[in-house]
mmCIF file of N, CA and C in Angstrom:
data_model
loop_
_atom_site.group_PDB
_atom_site.id
_atom_site.type_symbol
_atom_site.label_atom_id
_atom_site.label_comp_id
_atom_site.label_asym_id
_atom_site.label_seq_id
_atom_site.Cartn_x
_atom_site.Cartn_y
_atom_site.Cartn_z
ATOM 1 N N ILE T 3 36.319 -46.443 10.673
ATOM 2 C CA ILE T 3 35.412 -45.682 9.834
ATOM 3 C C ILE T 3 34.484 -46.675 9.142
ATOM 4 N N LYS T 4 33.183 -46.423 9.297
ATOM 5 C CA LYS T 4 32.186 -47.373 8.787
ATOM 6 C C LYS T 4 32.004 -47.308 7.278
ATOM 7 N N ASP T 5 31.700 -46.117 6.737
ATOM 8 C CA ASP T 5 31.381 -45.995 5.312
ATOM 9 C C ASP T 5 32.541 -45.353 4.579
ATOM 10 N N GLN T 6 33.330 -46.160 3.899
ATOM 11 C CA GLN T 6 34.478 -45.634 3.185
ATOM 12 C C GLN T 6 34.179 -45.383 1.708
ATOM 13 N N SER T 7 32.966 -45.682 1.255
ATOM 14 C CA SER T 7 32.643 -45.521 -0.166
ATOM 15 C C SER T 7 32.613 -44.063 -0.592
ATOM 16 N N SER T 8 32.379 -43.147 0.323
ATOM 17 C CA SER T 8 32.329 -41.737 -0.028
ATOM 18 C C SER T 8 33.549 -40.985 0.497
ATOM 19 N N MET T 9 34.622 -41.726 0.792
ATOM 20 C CA MET T 9 35.851 -41.115 1.287
ATOM 21 C C MET T 9 36.976 -41.370 0.299
ATOM 22 N N VAL T 10 37.848 -40.383 0.184
ATOM 23 C CA VAL T 10 38.978 -40.527 -0.717
ATOM 24 C C VAL T 10 40.159 -39.737 -0.154
ATOM 25 N N PRO T 11 41.342 -40.302 -0.184
ATOM 26 C CA PRO T 11 42.501 -39.541 0.289
ATOM 27 C C PRO T 11 42.992 -38.592 -0.799
ATOM 28 N N LEU T 12 43.560 -37.472 -0.367
ATOM 29 C CA LEU T 12 44.205 -36.575 -1.314
ATOM 30 C C LEU T 12 45.468 -37.254 -1.838
ATOM 31 N N PRO T 13 45.941 -36.864 -3.011
ATOM 32 C CA PRO T 13 47.145 -37.501 -3.564
ATOM 33 C C PRO T 13 48.347 -37.443 -2.618
ATOM 34 N N SER T 14 48.409 -36.421 -1.788
ATOM 35 C CA SER T 14 49.536 -36.288 -0.863
ATOM 36 C C SER T 14 49.394 -37.199 0.351
ATOM 37 N N ASN T 15 48.226 -37.843 0.491
ATOM 38 C CA ASN T 15 47.925 -38.741 1.614
ATOM 39 C C ASN T 15 47.995 -38.062 2.975
ATOM 40 N N ASP T 16 47.858 -36.734 3.022
ATOM 41 C CA ASP T 16 47.876 -36.055 4.312
ATOM 42 C C ASP T 16 46.480 -35.638 4.765
ATOM 43 N N CYS T 17 45.478 -36.004 3.972
ATOM 44 C CA CYS T 17 44.112 -35.628 4.319
ATOM 45 C C CYS T 17 43.148 -36.579 3.614
ATOM 46 N N ILE T 18 42.026 -36.817 4.254
ATOM 47 C CA ILE T 18 40.965 -37.630 3.652
ATOM 48 C C ILE T 18 39.739 -36.744 3.509
ATOM 49 N N ILE T 19 39.115 -36.812 2.359
ATOM 50 C CA ILE T 19 37.893 -36.040 2.106
ATOM 51 C C ILE T 19 36.712 -36.992 2.139
ATOM 52 N N LYS T 20 35.703 -36.620 2.921
ATOM 53 C CA LYS T 20 34.486 -37.416 2.998
ATOM 54 C C LYS T 20 33.346 -36.566 2.458
ATOM 55 N N LEU T 21 32.628 -37.101 1.502
ATOM 56 C CA LEU T 21 31.493 -36.409 0.897
ATOM 57 C C LEU T 21 30.187 -37.013 1.381
ATOM 58 N N ASP T 22 29.230 -36.149 1.648
ATOM 59 C CA ASP T 22 27.889 -36.608 1.966
ATOM 60 C C ASP T 22 27.175 -36.819 0.637
ATOM 61 N N THR T 23 26.932 -38.055 0.274
ATOM 62 C CA THR T 23 26.364 -38.378 -1.035
ATOM 63 C C THR T 23 24.853 -38.619 -0.991
ATOM 64 N N VAL T 24 24.230 -38.292 0.109
ATOM 65 C CA VAL T 24 22.785 -38.459 0.235
ATOM 66 C C VAL T 24 22.095 -37.291 -0.472
ATOM 67 N N VAL T 25 21.216 -37.613 -1.401
ATOM 68 C CA VAL T 25 20.457 -36.594 -2.113
ATOM 69 C C VAL T 25 19.141 -36.384 -1.375
ATOM 70 N N THR T 26 19.008 -35.215 -0.761
ATOM 71 C CA THR T 26 17.796 -34.888 -0.023
ATOM 72 C C THR T 26 16.732 -34.349 -0.979
ATOM 73 N N LYS T 27 15.517 -34.250 -0.510
ATOM 74 C CA LYS T 27 14.416 -33.679 -1.296
ATOM 75 C C LYS T 27 14.756 -32.234 -1.682
ATOM 76 N N GLU T 28 15.348 -31.503 -0.758
ATOM 77 C CA GLU T 28 15.719 -30.114 -1.023
ATOM 78 C C GLU T 28 16.754 -30.021 -2.152
ATOM 79 N N LEU T 29 17.758 -30.888 -2.135
ATOM 80 C CA LEU T 29 18.758 -30.893 -3.205
ATOM 81 C C LEU T 29 18.146 -31.298 -4.543
ATOM 82 N N GLU T 30 17.253 -32.276 -4.510
ATOM 83 C CA GLU T 30 16.584 -32.704 -5.734
ATOM 84 C C GLU T 30 15.753 -31.564 -6.318
ATOM 85 N N ASP T 31 15.011 -30.865 -5.455
ATOM 86 C CA ASP T 31 14.189 -29.735 -5.911
ATOM 87 C C ASP T 31 15.053 -28.609 -6.476
ATOM 88 N N GLU T 32 16.180 -28.342 -5.830
ATOM 89 C CA GLU T 32 17.091 -27.310 -6.328
ATOM 90 C C GLU T 32 17.607 -27.679 -7.718
ATOM 91 N N GLY T 33 17.897 -28.953 -7.935
ATOM 92 C CA GLY T 33 18.336 -29.417 -9.250
ATOM 93 C C GLY T 33 17.256 -29.236 -10.306
ATOM 94 N N ILE T 34 16.012 -29.517 -9.936
ATOM 95 C CA ILE T 34 14.897 -29.330 -10.873
ATOM 96 C C ILE T 34 14.743 -27.843 -11.203
ATOM 97 N N ALA T 35 14.869 -26.976 -10.196
ATOM 98 C CA ALA T 35 14.777 -25.529 -10.434
ATOM 99 C C ALA T 35 15.859 -25.078 -11.411
ATOM 100 N N ARG T 36 17.062 -25.609 -11.263
ATOM 101 C CA ARG T 36 18.141 -25.260 -12.199
ATOM 102 C C ARG T 36 17.844 -25.791 -13.597
ATOM 103 N N ASP T 37 17.234 -26.971 -13.684
ATOM 104 C CA ASP T 37 16.836 -27.508 -14.988
ATOM 105 C C ASP T 37 15.779 -26.621 -15.639
ATOM 106 N N ILE T 38 14.859 -26.108 -14.844
ATOM 107 C CA ILE T 38 13.832 -25.195 -15.365
ATOM 108 C C ILE T 38 14.498 -23.934 -15.913
ATOM 109 N N VAL T 39 15.442 -23.383 -15.166
ATOM 110 C CA VAL T 39 16.170 -22.192 -15.617
ATOM 111 C C VAL T 39 16.895 -22.485 -16.931
ATOM 112 N N ARG T 40 17.580 -23.622 -17.006
ATOM 113 C CA ARG T 40 18.294 -23.979 -18.236
ATOM 114 C C ARG T 40 17.334 -24.091 -19.423
ATOM 115 N N ALA T 41 16.164 -24.686 -19.189
ATOM 116 C CA ALA T 41 15.176 -24.826 -20.265
ATOM 117 C C ALA T 41 14.690 -23.458 -20.727
ATOM 118 N N ILE T 42 14.406 -22.575 -19.786
ATOM 119 C CA ILE T 42 13.952 -21.228 -20.152
ATOM 120 C C ILE T 42 15.032 -20.504 -20.943
ATOM 121 N N GLN T 43 16.269 -20.584 -20.488
ATOM 122 C CA GLN T 43 17.365 -19.901 -21.189
ATOM 123 C C GLN T 43 17.552 -20.472 -22.600
ATOM 124 N N GLN T 44 17.453 -21.779 -22.736
ATOM 125 C CA GLN T 44 17.574 -22.387 -24.065
ATOM 126 C C GLN T 44 16.418 -21.959 -24.960
ATOM 127 N N ASN T 45 15.209 -21.902 -24.393
ATOM 128 C CA ASN T 45 14.046 -21.480 -25.165
ATOM 129 C C ASN T 45 14.160 -20.015 -25.577
ATOM 130 N N ARG T 46 14.716 -19.178 -24.706
ATOM 131 C CA ARG T 46 14.972 -17.767 -25.064
ATOM 132 C C ARG T 46 15.886 -17.712 -26.286
ATOM 133 N N LYS T 47 16.938 -18.526 -26.239
ATOM 134 C CA LYS T 47 17.903 -18.564 -27.342
ATOM 135 C C LYS T 47 17.228 -19.051 -28.618
ATOM 136 N N ASP T 48 16.414 -20.102 -28.496
ATOM 137 C CA ASP T 48 15.710 -20.642 -29.654
ATOM 138 C C ASP T 48 14.738 -19.630 -30.262
ATOM 139 N N ALA T 49 14.233 -18.715 -29.447
ATOM 140 C CA ALA T 49 13.309 -17.684 -29.929
ATOM 141 C C ALA T 49 14.062 -16.460 -30.456
ATOM 142 N N ASN T 50 15.394 -16.537 -30.460
ATOM 143 C CA ASN T 50 16.242 -15.430 -30.920
ATOM 144 C C ASN T 50 16.032 -14.147 -30.125
ATOM 145 N N LEU T 51 15.766 -14.292 -28.833
ATOM 146 C CA LEU T 51 15.618 -13.121 -27.984
ATOM 147 C C LEU T 51 16.990 -12.630 -27.548
ATOM 148 N N ILE T 52 17.078 -11.348 -27.297
ATOM 149 C CA ILE T 52 18.306 -10.745 -26.797
ATOM 150 C C ILE T 52 18.430 -11.100 -25.320
ATOM 151 N N ILE T 53 19.638 -11.398 -24.882
ATOM 152 C CA ILE T 53 19.845 -11.875 -23.514
ATOM 153 C C ILE T 53 19.364 -10.880 -22.456
ATOM 154 N N SER T 54 19.325 -9.604 -22.808
ATOM 155 C CA SER T 54 18.893 -8.588 -21.843
ATOM 156 C C SER T 54 17.389 -8.318 -21.881
ATOM 157 N N ASP T 55 16.667 -8.977 -22.794
ATOM 158 C CA ASP T 55 15.204 -8.797 -22.875
ATOM 159 C C ASP T 55 14.533 -9.304 -21.612
ATOM 160 N N HIS T 56 13.658 -8.496 -21.061
ATOM 161 C CA HIS T 56 12.835 -8.951 -19.941
ATOM 162 C C HIS T 56 11.626 -9.679 -20.510
ATOM 163 N N ILE T 57 11.242 -10.750 -19.837
ATOM 164 C CA ILE T 57 10.194 -11.614 -20.374
ATOM 165 C C ILE T 57 9.124 -11.898 -19.334
ATOM 166 N N GLN T 58 8.028 -12.453 -19.828
ATOM 167 C CA GLN T 58 6.982 -13.059 -19.006
ATOM 168 C C GLN T 58 6.942 -14.526 -19.413
ATOM 169 N N ILE T 59 6.786 -15.408 -18.436
ATOM 170 C CA ILE T 59 6.727 -16.827 -18.787
ATOM 171 C C ILE T 59 5.487 -17.480 -18.197
ATOM 172 N N LYS T 60 5.074 -18.529 -18.895
ATOM 173 C CA LYS T 60 4.000 -19.400 -18.424
ATOM 174 C C LYS T 60 4.564 -20.806 -18.413
ATOM 175 N N LEU T 61 4.340 -21.518 -17.330
ATOM 176 C CA LEU T 61 4.855 -22.871 -17.190
ATOM 177 C C LEU T 61 3.716 -23.845 -16.980
ATOM 178 N N HIS T 62 3.854 -25.009 -17.588
ATOM 179 C CA HIS T 62 2.922 -26.105 -17.335
ATOM 180 C C HIS T 62 3.683 -27.416 -17.422
ATOM 181 N N SER T 63 3.324 -28.337 -16.553
ATOM 182 C CA SER T 63 3.863 -29.692 -16.604
ATOM 183 C C SER T 63 2.806 -30.639 -16.073
ATOM 184 N N SER T 64 2.746 -31.834 -16.638
ATOM 185 C CA SER T 64 1.840 -32.841 -16.089
ATOM 186 C C SER T 64 2.426 -33.415 -14.797
ATOM 187 N N ASN T 65 3.699 -33.153 -14.547
ATOM 188 C CA ASN T 65 4.355 -33.562 -13.309
ATOM 189 C C ASN T 65 4.125 -32.461 -12.273
ATOM 190 N N LYS T 66 3.190 -32.674 -11.375
ATOM 191 C CA LYS T 66 2.802 -31.651 -10.396
ATOM 192 C C LYS T 66 3.956 -31.247 -9.489
ATOM 193 N N SER T 67 4.908 -32.150 -9.257
ATOM 194 C CA SER T 67 6.045 -31.780 -8.403
ATOM 195 C C SER T 67 6.894 -30.702 -9.085
ATOM 196 N N PHE T 68 6.964 -30.694 -10.427
ATOM 197 C CA PHE T 68 7.685 -29.638 -11.137
ATOM 198 C C PHE T 68 7.015 -28.287 -10.894
ATOM 199 N N LEU T 69 5.686 -28.276 -10.906
ATOM 200 C CA LEU T 69 4.966 -27.029 -10.659
ATOM 201 C C LEU T 69 5.183 -26.556 -9.231
ATOM 202 N N ASP T 70 5.225 -27.495 -8.278
ATOM 203 C CA ASP T 70 5.504 -27.139 -6.884
ATOM 204 C C ASP T 70 6.898 -26.553 -6.738
ATOM 205 N N VAL T 71 7.873 -27.154 -7.422
ATOM 206 C CA VAL T 71 9.245 -26.638 -7.381
ATOM 207 C C VAL T 71 9.286 -25.233 -7.989
ATOM 208 N N ALA T 72 8.591 -25.040 -9.108
ATOM 209 C CA ALA T 72 8.568 -23.723 -9.750
ATOM 210 C C ALA T 72 7.989 -22.677 -8.802
ATOM 211 N N ARG T 73 6.961 -23.042 -8.054
ATOM 212 C CA ARG T 73 6.381 -22.111 -7.071
ATOM 213 C C ARG T 73 7.387 -21.808 -5.959
ATOM 214 N N THR T 74 8.025 -22.841 -5.449
ATOM 215 C CA THR T 74 8.969 -22.681 -4.351
ATOM 216 C C THR T 74 10.173 -21.836 -4.761
ATOM 217 N N TYR T 75 10.663 -22.046 -5.975
ATOM 218 C CA TYR T 75 11.869 -21.362 -6.456
ATOM 219 C C TYR T 75 11.548 -20.226 -7.418
ATOM 220 N N GLU T 76 10.345 -19.672 -7.338
ATOM 221 C CA GLU T 76 9.919 -18.629 -8.270
ATOM 222 C C GLU T 76 10.872 -17.437 -8.280
ATOM 223 N N VAL T 77 11.277 -16.956 -7.124
ATOM 224 C CA VAL T 77 12.162 -15.786 -7.056
ATOM 225 C C VAL T 77 13.487 -16.100 -7.752
ATOM 226 N N TYR T 78 14.041 -17.266 -7.488
ATOM 227 C CA TYR T 78 15.302 -17.685 -8.115
ATOM 228 C C TYR T 78 15.151 -17.796 -9.633
ATOM 229 N N ILE T 79 14.097 -18.461 -10.094
ATOM 230 C CA ILE T 79 13.881 -18.659 -11.529
ATOM 231 C C ILE T 79 13.727 -17.313 -12.234
ATOM 232 N N LYS T 80 12.930 -16.424 -11.645
ATOM 233 C CA LYS T 80 12.717 -15.115 -12.253
ATOM 234 C C LYS T 80 14.010 -14.305 -12.308
ATOM 235 N N ALA T 81 14.794 -14.346 -11.257
ATOM 236 C CA ALA T 81 16.051 -13.583 -11.225
ATOM 237 C C ALA T 81 17.043 -14.105 -12.256
ATOM 238 N N GLN T 82 17.119 -15.407 -12.405
ATOM 239 C CA GLN T 82 18.085 -16.005 -13.325
ATOM 240 C C GLN T 82 17.719 -15.813 -14.793
ATOM 241 N N THR T 83 16.442 -15.571 -15.077
ATOM 242 C CA THR T 83 15.987 -15.523 -16.472
ATOM 243 C C THR T 83 15.444 -14.148 -16.895
ATOM 244 N N LEU T 84 15.616 -13.140 -16.043
ATOM 245 C CA LEU T 84 15.077 -11.797 -16.299
ATOM 246 C C LEU T 84 13.579 -11.841 -16.578
ATOM 247 N N THR T 85 12.881 -12.610 -15.765
ATOM 248 C CA THR T 85 11.437 -12.753 -15.898
ATOM 249 C C THR T 85 10.740 -11.774 -14.957
ATOM 250 N N ASP T 86 9.861 -10.949 -15.520
ATOM 251 C CA ASP T 86 9.106 -9.991 -14.715
ATOM 252 C C ASP T 86 7.843 -10.615 -14.138
ATOM 253 N N LYS T 87 7.268 -11.565 -14.867
ATOM 254 C CA LYS T 87 6.041 -12.209 -14.408
ATOM 255 C C LYS T 87 6.098 -13.683 -14.777
ATOM 256 N N MET T 88 5.802 -14.534 -13.796
ATOM 257 C CA MET T 88 5.785 -15.973 -14.038
ATOM 258 C C MET T 88 4.417 -16.502 -13.633
ATOM 259 N N GLU T 89 3.795 -17.220 -14.554
ATOM 260 C CA GLU T 89 2.478 -17.792 -14.301
ATOM 261 C C GLU T 89 2.595 -19.310 -14.401
ATOM 262 N N ILE T 90 2.118 -19.994 -13.373
ATOM 263 C CA ILE T 90 2.144 -21.450 -13.361
ATOM 264 C C ILE T 90 0.736 -21.940 -13.646
ATOM 265 N N LEU T 91 0.590 -22.679 -14.731
ATOM 266 C CA LEU T 91 -0.725 -23.101 -15.193
ATOM 267 C C LEU T 91 -1.001 -24.549 -14.810
ATOM 268 N N GLU T 92 -2.165 -24.777 -14.281
ATOM 269 C CA GLU T 92 -2.572 -26.135 -13.916
ATOM 270 C C GLU T 92 -3.056 -26.918 -15.133
ATOM 271 N N ASP T 93 -3.654 -26.210 -16.105
ATOM 272 C CA ASP T 93 -4.069 -26.904 -17.323
ATOM 273 C C ASP T 93 -2.992 -26.715 -18.387
ATOM 274 N N GLY T 94 -3.103 -27.373 -19.492
ATOM 275 C CA GLY T 94 -2.062 -27.361 -20.508
ATOM 276 C C GLY T 94 -2.165 -26.271 -21.539
ATOM 277 N N GLN T 95 -3.045 -25.305 -21.352
ATOM 278 C CA GLN T 95 -3.257 -24.267 -22.356
ATOM 279 C C GLN T 95 -2.269 -23.120 -22.180
ATOM 280 N N ILE T 96 -1.288 -23.043 -23.076
ATOM 281 C CA ILE T 96 -0.340 -21.932 -23.054
ATOM 282 C C ILE T 96 -0.499 -21.163 -24.351
ATOM 283 N N PHE T 97 -0.863 -19.899 -24.213
ATOM 284 C CA PHE T 97 -0.983 -19.024 -25.366
ATOM 285 C C PHE T 97 0.042 -17.909 -25.199
ATOM 286 N N SER T 98 1.142 -18.026 -25.878
ATOM 287 C CA SER T 98 2.231 -17.056 -25.814
ATOM 288 C C SER T 98 2.808 -16.880 -27.204
ATOM 289 N N LYS T 99 3.593 -15.821 -27.368
ATOM 290 C CA LYS T 99 4.230 -15.594 -28.666
ATOM 291 C C LYS T 99 5.159 -16.754 -29.012
ATOM 292 N N TYR T 100 5.909 -17.224 -28.010
ATOM 293 C CA TYR T 100 6.818 -18.356 -28.200
ATOM 294 C C TYR T 100 6.419 -19.466 -27.237
ATOM 295 N N THR T 101 6.209 -20.658 -27.749
ATOM 296 C CA THR T 101 5.829 -21.794 -26.925
ATOM 297 C C THR T 101 6.766 -22.954 -27.212
ATOM 298 N N PHE T 102 7.259 -23.575 -26.146
ATOM 299 C CA PHE T 102 8.230 -24.655 -26.285
ATOM 300 C C PHE T 102 7.822 -25.848 -25.431
ATOM 301 N N ASN T 103 8.082 -27.031 -25.941
ATOM 302 C CA ASN T 103 7.856 -28.270 -25.194
ATOM 303 C C ASN T 103 9.222 -28.851 -24.852
ATOM 304 N N ASN T 104 9.470 -29.031 -23.571
ATOM 305 C CA ASN T 104 10.753 -29.532 -23.089
ATOM 306 C C ASN T 104 10.544 -30.838 -22.334
ATOM 307 N N LYS T 105 11.600 -31.602 -22.213
ATOM 308 C CA LYS T 105 11.608 -32.821 -21.384
ATOM 309 C C LYS T 105 12.696 -32.669 -20.332
ATOM 310 N N ILE T 106 12.318 -32.867 -19.091
ATOM 311 C CA ILE T 106 13.271 -32.870 -17.983
ATOM 312 C C ILE T 106 12.990 -34.118 -17.176
ATOM 313 N N GLU T 107 13.988 -34.946 -17.030
ATOM 314 C CA GLU T 107 13.834 -36.196 -16.271
ATOM 315 C C GLU T 107 12.587 -36.973 -16.703
ATOM 316 N N GLU T 108 12.407 -37.123 -17.990
ATOM 317 C CA GLU T 108 11.277 -37.868 -18.565
ATOM 318 C C GLU T 108 9.920 -37.211 -18.316
ATOM 319 N N ALA T 109 9.907 -35.981 -17.825
ATOM 320 C CA ALA T 109 8.652 -35.259 -17.609
ATOM 321 C C ALA T 109 8.576 -34.103 -18.607
ATOM 322 N N ASP T 110 7.361 -33.726 -18.959
ATOM 323 C CA ASP T 110 7.173 -32.611 -19.871
ATOM 324 C C ASP T 110 7.230 -31.298 -19.099
ATOM 325 N N LEU T 111 7.761 -30.278 -19.739
ATOM 326 C CA LEU T 111 7.744 -28.917 -19.208
ATOM 327 C C LEU T 111 7.469 -27.996 -20.383
ATOM 328 N N ASN T 112 6.280 -27.439 -20.396
ATOM 329 C CA ASN T 112 5.878 -26.544 -21.462
ATOM 330 C C ASN T 112 6.095 -25.108 -20.994
ATOM 331 N N ILE T 113 6.758 -24.323 -21.839
ATOM 332 C CA ILE T 113 7.117 -22.956 -21.478
ATOM 333 C C ILE T 113 6.601 -22.004 -22.547
ATOM 334 N N GLY T 114 5.875 -21.002 -22.114
ATOM 335 C CA GLY T 114 5.444 -19.922 -22.996
ATOM 336 C C GLY T 114 6.225 -18.678 -22.630
ATOM 337 N N ILE T 115 6.718 -17.956 -23.638
ATOM 338 C CA ILE T 115 7.514 -16.755 -23.413
ATOM 339 C C ILE T 115 6.912 -15.600 -24.199
ATOM 340 N N ASP T 116 6.754 -14.481 -23.516
ATOM 341 C CA ASP T 116 6.351 -13.225 -24.132
ATOM 342 C C ASP T 116 7.303 -12.132 -23.660
ATOM 343 N N LEU T 117 7.543 -11.146 -24.507
ATOM 344 C CA LEU T 117 8.345 -10.007 -24.087
ATOM 345 C C LEU T 117 7.491 -9.091 -23.220
ATOM 346 N N THR T 118 8.141 -8.404 -22.282
ATOM 347 C CA THR T 118 7.386 -7.454 -21.442
ATOM 348 C C THR T 118 7.471 -6.072 -22.000
#
């Protein structure tokens, strides 16, 4: 066996588990999408919104790859956050009832939230 760094035997020594530790672009993007969801949920909480409230969100980041991920995972993000409408803004102007500035992986993520 060539690469043993990602292999480990079970305590019973009757099986070896090998993990694929390569982080692909798809896995990285999925992680960013989950970070976006976490930020939105935290911002909802900070705005004292009820968890069942349906919302509209506006997203902006100077990191264009974050905006691309948000576009790619829009259906997932909306489903996880009860978002009826999601708008991705290329410029930094967010006018919403609740506006939050977040940091994800040293990048800015600005989120505007309005009730629907």
